[in-house]
Short mmCIF file of C-alpha atoms in Angstrom, two decimals:
data_model
loop_
_atom_site.label_atom_id
_atom_site.label_comp_id
_atom_site.label_asym_id
_atom_site.label_seq_id
_atom_site.Cartn_x
_atom_site.Cartn_y
_atom_site.Cartn_z
CA MET A 14 24.81 18.86 -20.08
CA THR A 15 22.17 17.05 -22.12
CA GLN A 16 18.60 17.35 -20.90
CA THR A 17 17.03 14.22 -19.51
CA TYR A 18 13.83 12.94 -21.08
CA PHE A 19 11.82 14.03 -18.05
CA GLU A 20 13.33 17.52 -18.06
CA TRP A 21 12.53 17.84 -21.75
CA LEU A 22 9.00 16.58 -21.23
CA SER A 23 8.32 19.03 -18.40
CA GLN A 24 9.21 21.93 -20.71
CA ALA A 25 7.35 20.66 -23.78
CA SER A 26 4.07 22.09 -25.02
CA PRO A 27 0.79 20.55 -23.83
CA GLY A 28 0.36 18.94 -27.24
CA ALA A 29 3.84 17.40 -27.16
CA GLN A 30 3.30 16.15 -23.62
CA LEU A 31 0.00 14.55 -24.59
CA GLN A 32 1.61 12.98 -27.67
CA GLN A 33 4.21 11.34 -25.44
CA LEU A 34 1.50 9.97 -23.16
CA ILE A 35 -0.47 8.65 -26.15
CA SER A 36 2.67 6.80 -27.24
CA GLY A 37 3.27 5.36 -23.79
CA HIS A 38 2.51 1.82 -24.95
CA TRP A 39 5.45 2.06 -27.35
CA ILE A 40 7.75 2.81 -24.44
CA ALA A 41 6.37 -0.02 -22.33
CA GLN A 42 6.90 -2.57 -25.09
CA ALA A 43 10.41 -1.31 -25.83
CA ILE A 44 11.37 -1.76 -22.17
CA ALA A 45 9.76 -5.21 -22.08
CA VAL A 46 11.66 -6.40 -25.17
CA ALA A 47 14.98 -5.18 -23.75
CA ALA A 48 14.13 -6.96 -20.49
CA ASP A 49 13.20 -10.17 -22.29
CA LEU A 50 16.47 -10.10 -24.27
CA GLY A 51 18.44 -9.64 -21.03
CA ILE A 52 20.27 -6.55 -22.34
CA ALA A 53 20.92 -5.12 -18.87
CA ASP A 54 22.50 -8.41 -17.77
CA LEU A 55 24.69 -8.40 -20.87
CA LEU A 56 25.92 -4.89 -19.98
CA ALA A 57 26.71 -5.73 -16.35
CA GLY A 58 30.43 -5.96 -17.15
CA GLY A 59 30.57 -2.61 -18.93
CA PRO A 60 29.55 -0.93 -22.21
CA ARG A 61 29.27 -3.04 -25.36
CA SER A 62 28.48 -2.36 -29.00
CA SER A 63 25.02 -3.03 -30.36
CA ASP A 64 26.57 -5.53 -32.79
CA ASP A 65 28.13 -7.44 -29.90
CA LEU A 66 24.88 -7.34 -27.92
CA ALA A 67 22.87 -8.51 -30.92
CA GLN A 68 25.12 -11.53 -31.35
CA ALA A 69 24.87 -12.37 -27.63
CA ALA A 70 21.07 -11.93 -27.61
CA SER A 71 20.50 -13.69 -30.96
CA CYS A 72 18.70 -10.82 -32.64
CA ASP A 73 19.09 -8.44 -35.59
CA SER A 74 21.91 -5.95 -35.08
CA GLY A 75 20.28 -3.00 -36.85
CA ALA A 76 16.95 -3.51 -35.12
CA LEU A 77 18.56 -3.83 -31.70
CA TYR A 78 20.52 -0.62 -32.25
CA ARG A 79 17.31 1.23 -33.03
CA LEU A 80 15.67 -0.18 -29.88
CA LEU A 81 18.60 0.80 -27.67
CA ARG A 82 18.86 4.24 -29.26
CA ALA A 83 15.21 4.89 -28.41
CA LEU A 84 15.60 3.63 -24.84
CA ALA A 85 18.80 5.66 -24.36
CA GLY A 86 16.80 8.75 -25.32
CA LEU A 87 14.50 7.94 -22.41
CA GLY A 88 17.35 7.50 -19.92
CA ILE A 89 17.17 3.70 -20.02
CA PHE A 90 20.69 2.76 -21.18
CA THR A 91 23.16 5.35 -22.47
CA GLU A 92 24.93 5.57 -25.81
CA VAL A 93 28.46 6.24 -24.51
CA GLU A 94 29.79 6.49 -28.06
CA SER A 95 28.44 5.65 -31.51
CA LYS A 96 26.51 2.36 -31.31
CA ARG A 97 28.08 1.48 -27.94
CA PHE A 98 25.77 1.30 -24.93
CA GLY A 99 26.06 1.15 -21.16
CA LEU A 100 23.83 1.02 -18.11
CA THR A 101 22.07 3.92 -16.40
CA PRO A 102 20.44 3.86 -12.93
CA MET A 103 17.11 2.83 -14.50
CA ALA A 104 18.78 0.14 -16.61
CA GLU A 105 20.46 -1.23 -13.48
CA VAL A 106 17.00 -2.08 -12.14
CA LEU A 107 16.40 -4.26 -15.22
CA LYS A 108 19.27 -6.59 -14.29
CA SER A 109 18.09 -10.00 -13.10
CA ASP A 110 20.17 -9.86 -9.92
CA ALA A 111 19.44 -6.24 -9.00
CA PRO A 112 17.85 -5.63 -5.61
CA ALA A 113 14.11 -5.31 -6.30
CA SER A 114 14.73 -6.09 -9.99
CA LEU A 115 11.94 -5.04 -12.34
CA ARG A 116 12.98 -7.32 -15.21
CA SER A 117 10.29 -9.95 -14.55
CA ARG A 118 7.73 -7.23 -13.90
CA ALA A 119 8.45 -5.57 -17.25
CA ILE A 120 8.12 -8.86 -19.12
CA GLN A 121 4.93 -9.88 -17.33
CA SER A 122 3.26 -6.46 -17.67
CA CYS A 123 3.67 -6.42 -21.46
CA GLY A 124 2.99 -10.08 -22.14
CA ASP A 125 0.30 -11.03 -24.66
CA VAL A 126 -2.41 -11.74 -22.08
CA GLN A 127 -1.92 -8.45 -20.25
CA TRP A 128 -1.65 -6.56 -23.53
CA ARG A 129 -4.91 -7.97 -24.88
CA THR A 130 -6.68 -7.30 -21.59
CA TRP A 131 -5.69 -3.63 -21.52
CA GLY A 132 -6.82 -3.36 -25.13
CA GLN A 133 -10.34 -3.90 -23.79
CA LEU A 134 -10.26 -1.09 -21.21
CA GLY A 135 -13.18 0.50 -23.02
CA TYR A 136 -15.30 -2.60 -22.35
CA SER A 137 -14.63 -2.32 -18.61
CA VAL A 138 -15.41 1.39 -18.54
CA ARG A 139 -18.69 0.89 -20.43
CA THR A 140 -19.88 -2.13 -18.44
CA GLY A 141 -18.07 -1.98 -15.10
CA GLN A 142 -17.01 -5.59 -15.66
CA PRO A 143 -13.45 -7.00 -15.88
CA ALA A 144 -12.16 -7.20 -19.46
CA PHE A 145 -10.12 -10.30 -18.64
CA LYS A 146 -13.17 -12.50 -18.06
CA HIS A 147 -14.85 -11.00 -21.13
CA LEU A 148 -11.85 -12.04 -23.25
CA PHE A 149 -10.92 -15.39 -21.76
CA GLY A 150 -14.17 -16.62 -20.20
CA MET A 151 -12.64 -17.15 -16.75
CA THR A 152 -10.88 -15.29 -13.94
CA PRO A 153 -7.13 -14.57 -14.05
CA TRP A 154 -6.57 -17.16 -11.29
CA GLU A 155 -8.40 -19.85 -13.25
CA TYR A 156 -6.54 -18.96 -16.44
CA ARG A 157 -3.12 -19.04 -14.78
CA ALA A 158 -3.93 -22.40 -13.17
CA GLN A 159 -4.35 -23.79 -16.70
CA ASN A 160 -1.18 -22.08 -18.00
CA PRO A 161 1.80 -22.89 -15.73
CA GLU A 162 4.26 -20.84 -17.79
CA LEU A 163 2.09 -17.75 -17.47
CA GLU A 164 1.62 -18.41 -13.76
CA ALA A 165 5.39 -18.63 -13.27
CA SER A 166 5.86 -15.34 -15.12
CA PHE A 167 3.09 -13.68 -13.12
CA ASN A 168 4.47 -14.86 -9.78
CA ALA A 169 7.98 -13.74 -10.73
CA GLY A 170 6.62 -10.30 -11.61
CA MET A 171 4.64 -10.06 -8.39
CA THR A 172 7.64 -11.20 -6.36
CA SER A 173 9.82 -8.48 -7.85
CA LEU A 174 7.11 -5.92 -7.10
CA ALA A 175 6.78 -7.18 -3.52
CA MET A 176 10.52 -6.95 -3.00
CA GLN A 177 10.35 -3.24 -3.78
CA VAL A 178 8.12 -2.58 -0.78
CA ALA A 179 9.18 -5.33 1.64
CA ASN A 180 12.06 -3.39 3.17
CA ALA A 181 9.93 -0.25 3.36
CA VAL A 182 7.27 -2.16 5.29
CA VAL A 183 9.86 -3.62 7.66
CA ALA A 184 11.27 -0.15 8.31
CA ALA A 185 7.84 1.39 8.92
CA TYR A 186 6.35 -1.11 11.38
CA ASP A 187 7.58 -2.72 14.62
CA PHE A 188 6.88 -6.45 14.33
CA SER A 189 9.13 -7.42 17.25
CA ALA A 190 6.33 -7.69 19.83
CA LEU A 191 4.47 -10.32 17.79
CA GLY A 192 4.78 -14.07 18.29
CA THR A 193 3.24 -15.39 15.08
CA LEU A 194 2.49 -13.53 11.86
CA VAL A 195 0.14 -15.08 9.28
CA ASP A 196 0.73 -13.88 5.72
CA VAL A 197 -2.57 -14.40 3.88
CA GLY A 198 -2.12 -14.62 0.11
CA GLY A 199 1.63 -14.43 0.63
CA SER A 200 2.61 -15.86 -2.78
CA TYR A 201 6.25 -17.01 -2.71
CA GLY A 202 6.88 -15.17 0.56
CA PRO A 203 8.97 -12.08 -0.28
CA LEU A 204 7.31 -9.89 2.36
CA LEU A 205 7.23 -12.57 5.05
CA ILE A 206 10.88 -13.45 4.40
CA ALA A 207 11.90 -9.81 4.87
CA ILE A 208 9.88 -9.50 8.09
CA LEU A 209 11.21 -12.77 9.57
CA ARG A 210 14.80 -11.85 8.73
CA ALA A 211 14.42 -8.54 10.54
CA ASN A 212 12.71 -10.13 13.57
CA PRO A 213 14.55 -13.29 14.70
CA GLY A 214 12.04 -14.03 17.48
CA LEU A 215 9.04 -14.04 15.15
CA LYS A 216 7.38 -17.13 13.66
CA GLY A 217 5.46 -17.06 10.40
CA VAL A 218 2.68 -18.84 8.58
CA LEU A 219 2.52 -18.45 4.80
CA PHE A 220 -0.97 -19.09 3.44
CA ASP A 221 -1.99 -19.17 -0.21
CA LEU A 222 -3.63 -21.43 -2.78
CA PRO A 223 -2.03 -24.90 -2.53
CA ARG A 224 -0.14 -24.69 -5.82
CA VAL A 225 1.23 -21.25 -4.93
CA ALA A 226 2.07 -22.09 -1.32
CA GLU A 227 4.06 -25.12 -2.46
CA GLY A 228 6.19 -22.80 -4.59
CA ALA A 229 7.08 -20.77 -1.49
CA ARG A 230 8.94 -23.61 0.17
CA GLU A 231 12.10 -23.19 -1.92
CA PRO A 232 12.52 -19.41 -1.30
CA LEU A 233 11.87 -19.96 2.43
CA LYS A 234 14.39 -22.79 2.50
CA ALA A 235 16.97 -20.70 0.63
CA ALA A 236 16.46 -17.94 3.22
CA GLY A 237 16.98 -20.46 6.05
CA LEU A 238 13.48 -19.79 7.40
CA LEU A 239 11.53 -23.02 6.90
CA GLU A 240 11.99 -23.98 10.54
CA ARG A 241 10.38 -20.71 11.60
CA CYS A 242 7.65 -20.63 8.97
CA GLU A 243 4.78 -23.03 8.36
CA VAL A 244 3.48 -23.23 4.78
CA VAL A 245 -0.27 -23.83 4.46
CA GLY A 246 -2.38 -24.18 1.32
CA GLY A 247 -6.06 -23.33 1.21
CA ASP A 248 -8.81 -20.95 0.10
CA MET A 249 -8.98 -17.67 2.00
CA PHE A 250 -12.71 -17.39 1.30
CA GLU A 251 -13.31 -20.62 3.19
CA GLY A 252 -10.97 -19.92 6.08
CA VAL A 253 -7.43 -18.97 7.09
CA PRO A 254 -5.05 -20.46 9.69
CA ALA A 255 -5.85 -19.65 13.31
CA GLY A 256 -3.39 -18.70 16.03
CA GLY A 257 -1.82 -15.57 14.61
CA ASP A 258 -1.00 -12.51 16.65
CA ALA A 259 -1.30 -10.56 13.43
CA TYR A 260 -2.60 -11.18 9.92
CA VAL A 261 -0.99 -9.38 7.00
CA LEU A 262 -2.51 -9.22 3.51
CA SER A 263 -0.16 -7.62 1.02
CA ARG A 264 -1.68 -6.47 -2.26
CA VAL A 265 -4.56 -8.93 -1.80
CA ILE A 266 -7.64 -6.85 -1.09
CA HIS A 267 -7.14 -4.64 -4.15
CA ASP A 268 -7.78 -7.72 -6.34
CA TRP A 269 -11.43 -7.90 -5.26
CA ASN A 270 -14.65 -5.93 -5.24
CA ASP A 271 -16.15 -4.78 -1.95
CA ASP A 272 -18.28 -7.86 -1.28
CA ARG A 273 -15.43 -10.30 -1.87
CA SER A 274 -13.01 -8.10 0.08
CA VAL A 275 -15.33 -8.10 3.09
CA ALA A 276 -15.58 -11.91 2.81
CA ILE A 277 -11.77 -12.22 2.95
CA LEU A 278 -11.50 -9.89 5.93
CA ALA A 279 -14.34 -11.75 7.66
CA SER A 280 -12.41 -15.02 7.22
CA CYS A 281 -9.56 -13.43 9.14
CA ARG A 282 -11.90 -11.95 11.73
CA ARG A 283 -13.38 -15.37 12.56
CA VAL A 284 -10.03 -16.84 13.67
CA MET A 285 -8.51 -13.77 15.31
CA GLY A 286 -8.23 -13.32 19.03
CA PRO A 287 -9.38 -10.12 20.76
CA HIS A 288 -5.85 -8.69 20.75
CA SER A 289 -4.83 -9.76 17.25
CA LYS A 290 -4.08 -7.18 14.59
CA LEU A 291 -4.97 -6.94 10.93
CA MET A 292 -2.53 -5.29 8.52
CA LEU A 293 -3.21 -4.51 4.87
CA VAL A 294 -0.32 -3.51 2.64
CA GLU A 295 -1.96 -1.45 -0.08
CA GLU A 296 -1.82 1.78 -2.02
CA ILE A 297 -4.03 4.62 -0.83
CA ILE A 298 -5.68 6.75 -3.52
CA PRO A 299 -5.35 10.46 -2.68
CA ALA A 300 -8.14 12.90 -3.35
CA GLY A 301 -8.30 15.39 -6.20
CA ASP A 302 -5.70 15.86 -8.93
CA VAL A 303 -2.74 14.69 -6.86
CA PRO A 304 -0.46 12.57 -9.10
CA SER A 305 -0.44 8.98 -7.88
CA TYR A 306 0.51 5.66 -9.46
CA SER A 307 -2.40 4.16 -7.52
CA LYS A 308 -4.84 5.83 -9.93
CA LEU A 309 -3.32 3.79 -12.77
CA THR A 310 -3.06 0.53 -10.85
CA ASP A 311 -6.75 1.03 -10.07
CA LEU A 312 -7.46 0.78 -13.80
CA ASN A 313 -5.34 -2.37 -13.97
CA MET A 314 -7.43 -3.87 -11.19
CA MET A 315 -10.59 -2.92 -13.07
CA VAL A 316 -9.67 -4.59 -16.38
CA SER A 317 -8.10 -7.76 -15.00
CA PRO A 318 -9.34 -9.26 -11.72
CA GLY A 319 -12.22 -6.84 -11.26
CA GLY A 320 -10.86 -5.29 -8.08
CA GLN A 321 -9.92 -1.72 -7.19
CA GLU A 322 -7.52 0.52 -5.35
CA ARG A 323 -9.21 2.51 -2.58
CA SER A 324 -9.09 5.71 -0.58
CA GLU A 325 -8.65 5.70 3.18
CA ALA A 326 -12.40 6.28 3.61
CA GLU A 327 -13.17 3.25 1.46
CA TYR A 328 -10.85 1.05 3.55
CA LEU A 329 -12.54 2.38 6.66
CA ALA A 330 -15.89 1.20 5.25
CA LEU A 331 -14.49 -2.27 4.43
CA PHE A 332 -13.10 -2.65 7.93
CA ASP A 333 -16.38 -1.63 9.50
CA ALA A 334 -18.35 -4.10 7.36
CA ALA A 335 -16.01 -6.98 8.31
CA GLY A 336 -15.97 -6.29 12.05
CA PHE A 337 -12.76 -4.27 12.41
CA ALA A 338 -11.86 -0.82 13.62
CA LEU A 339 -9.26 0.95 11.49
CA THR A 340 -6.67 2.15 14.00
CA ARG A 341 -4.09 3.86 11.81
CA VAL A 342 -2.63 4.24 8.32
CA ILE A 343 1.16 4.16 8.27
CA PRO A 344 2.92 5.58 5.20
CA THR A 345 6.15 3.91 4.10
CA ARG A 346 9.04 5.23 2.05
CA SER A 347 7.49 3.40 -0.93
CA ARG A 348 4.11 4.20 -2.48
CA ILE A 349 2.55 1.52 -0.25
CA SER A 350 0.92 2.14 3.13
CA LEU A 351 0.21 -0.14 6.09
CA ILE A 352 -3.46 -0.07 7.08
CA GLU A 353 -3.87 -1.43 10.60
CA GLY A 354 -7.05 -2.63 12.26
CA VAL A 355 -8.27 -4.54 15.31
CA PRO A 356 -11.35 -6.73 15.88
CA VAL A 357 -14.41 -5.08 17.41
#
């Protein structure tokens, strides 16, 4: 049986392993191009030749074969016979209609804006400031507001990422005792939709910037949940909707530095009743050399919005500064944890 790429890598010399890591941006771009061309969708009906795929995707046959050959060597696609390719479990996740599809995420992560921003990682490390604002003269939110196509791509990527963890969150936490759940910074509503579907007696409020919140109406309508979910646009730094039994912020706090994070949590604290709960859906950075994707997403937060991933102790400090007691951290079957707090 042929070794997988990961088996080969684990047995390679330190120099060969490092060389593969140095070339990681090649792999990321190769995946993104295959995602953009829709190759996984074209293979949904079964294996096809690279010539056939090139014609369907309107690209050069020889170049596409070389791309697919490289990706097949990584376990993304498989060359079932000479110049004929099929799907693998990883390629399945690149299909547009796959549960928790990563196609949009792959395209968004390797787009020109993201690529240029990561190219300035050294600037962020030297100065402690976000490379994005250094490059573009504004925050990512301001830039996307001026570039609707980029905003659509970003929101699609974030939605696919949220769908990966939504079911894990639903499985890890009992929402059934709540009456109303306010999703602060809920984007197009993937997490709230999953929670409402699993808890028929629960009502929801989706809160985000007006232009984003408006985009959530269609997914909520398609899910048959508009009657149970109010959509509200606004600025979370100025205030959030009152009346929630619980407030959930999924992948929101990691976008911001400590001062801005405390300001967001304080906005929630001001409208919460004495028995309301706060729930953050975030990655927790482990101590020491423990491998964790959160240590890489922390760098992404540093170069782009200027935020950070945090350890449990750092979340405890944020909660204390905003008037909350951290009651528990609940791991999920994904890399995300639920961080629960109550007003004090």
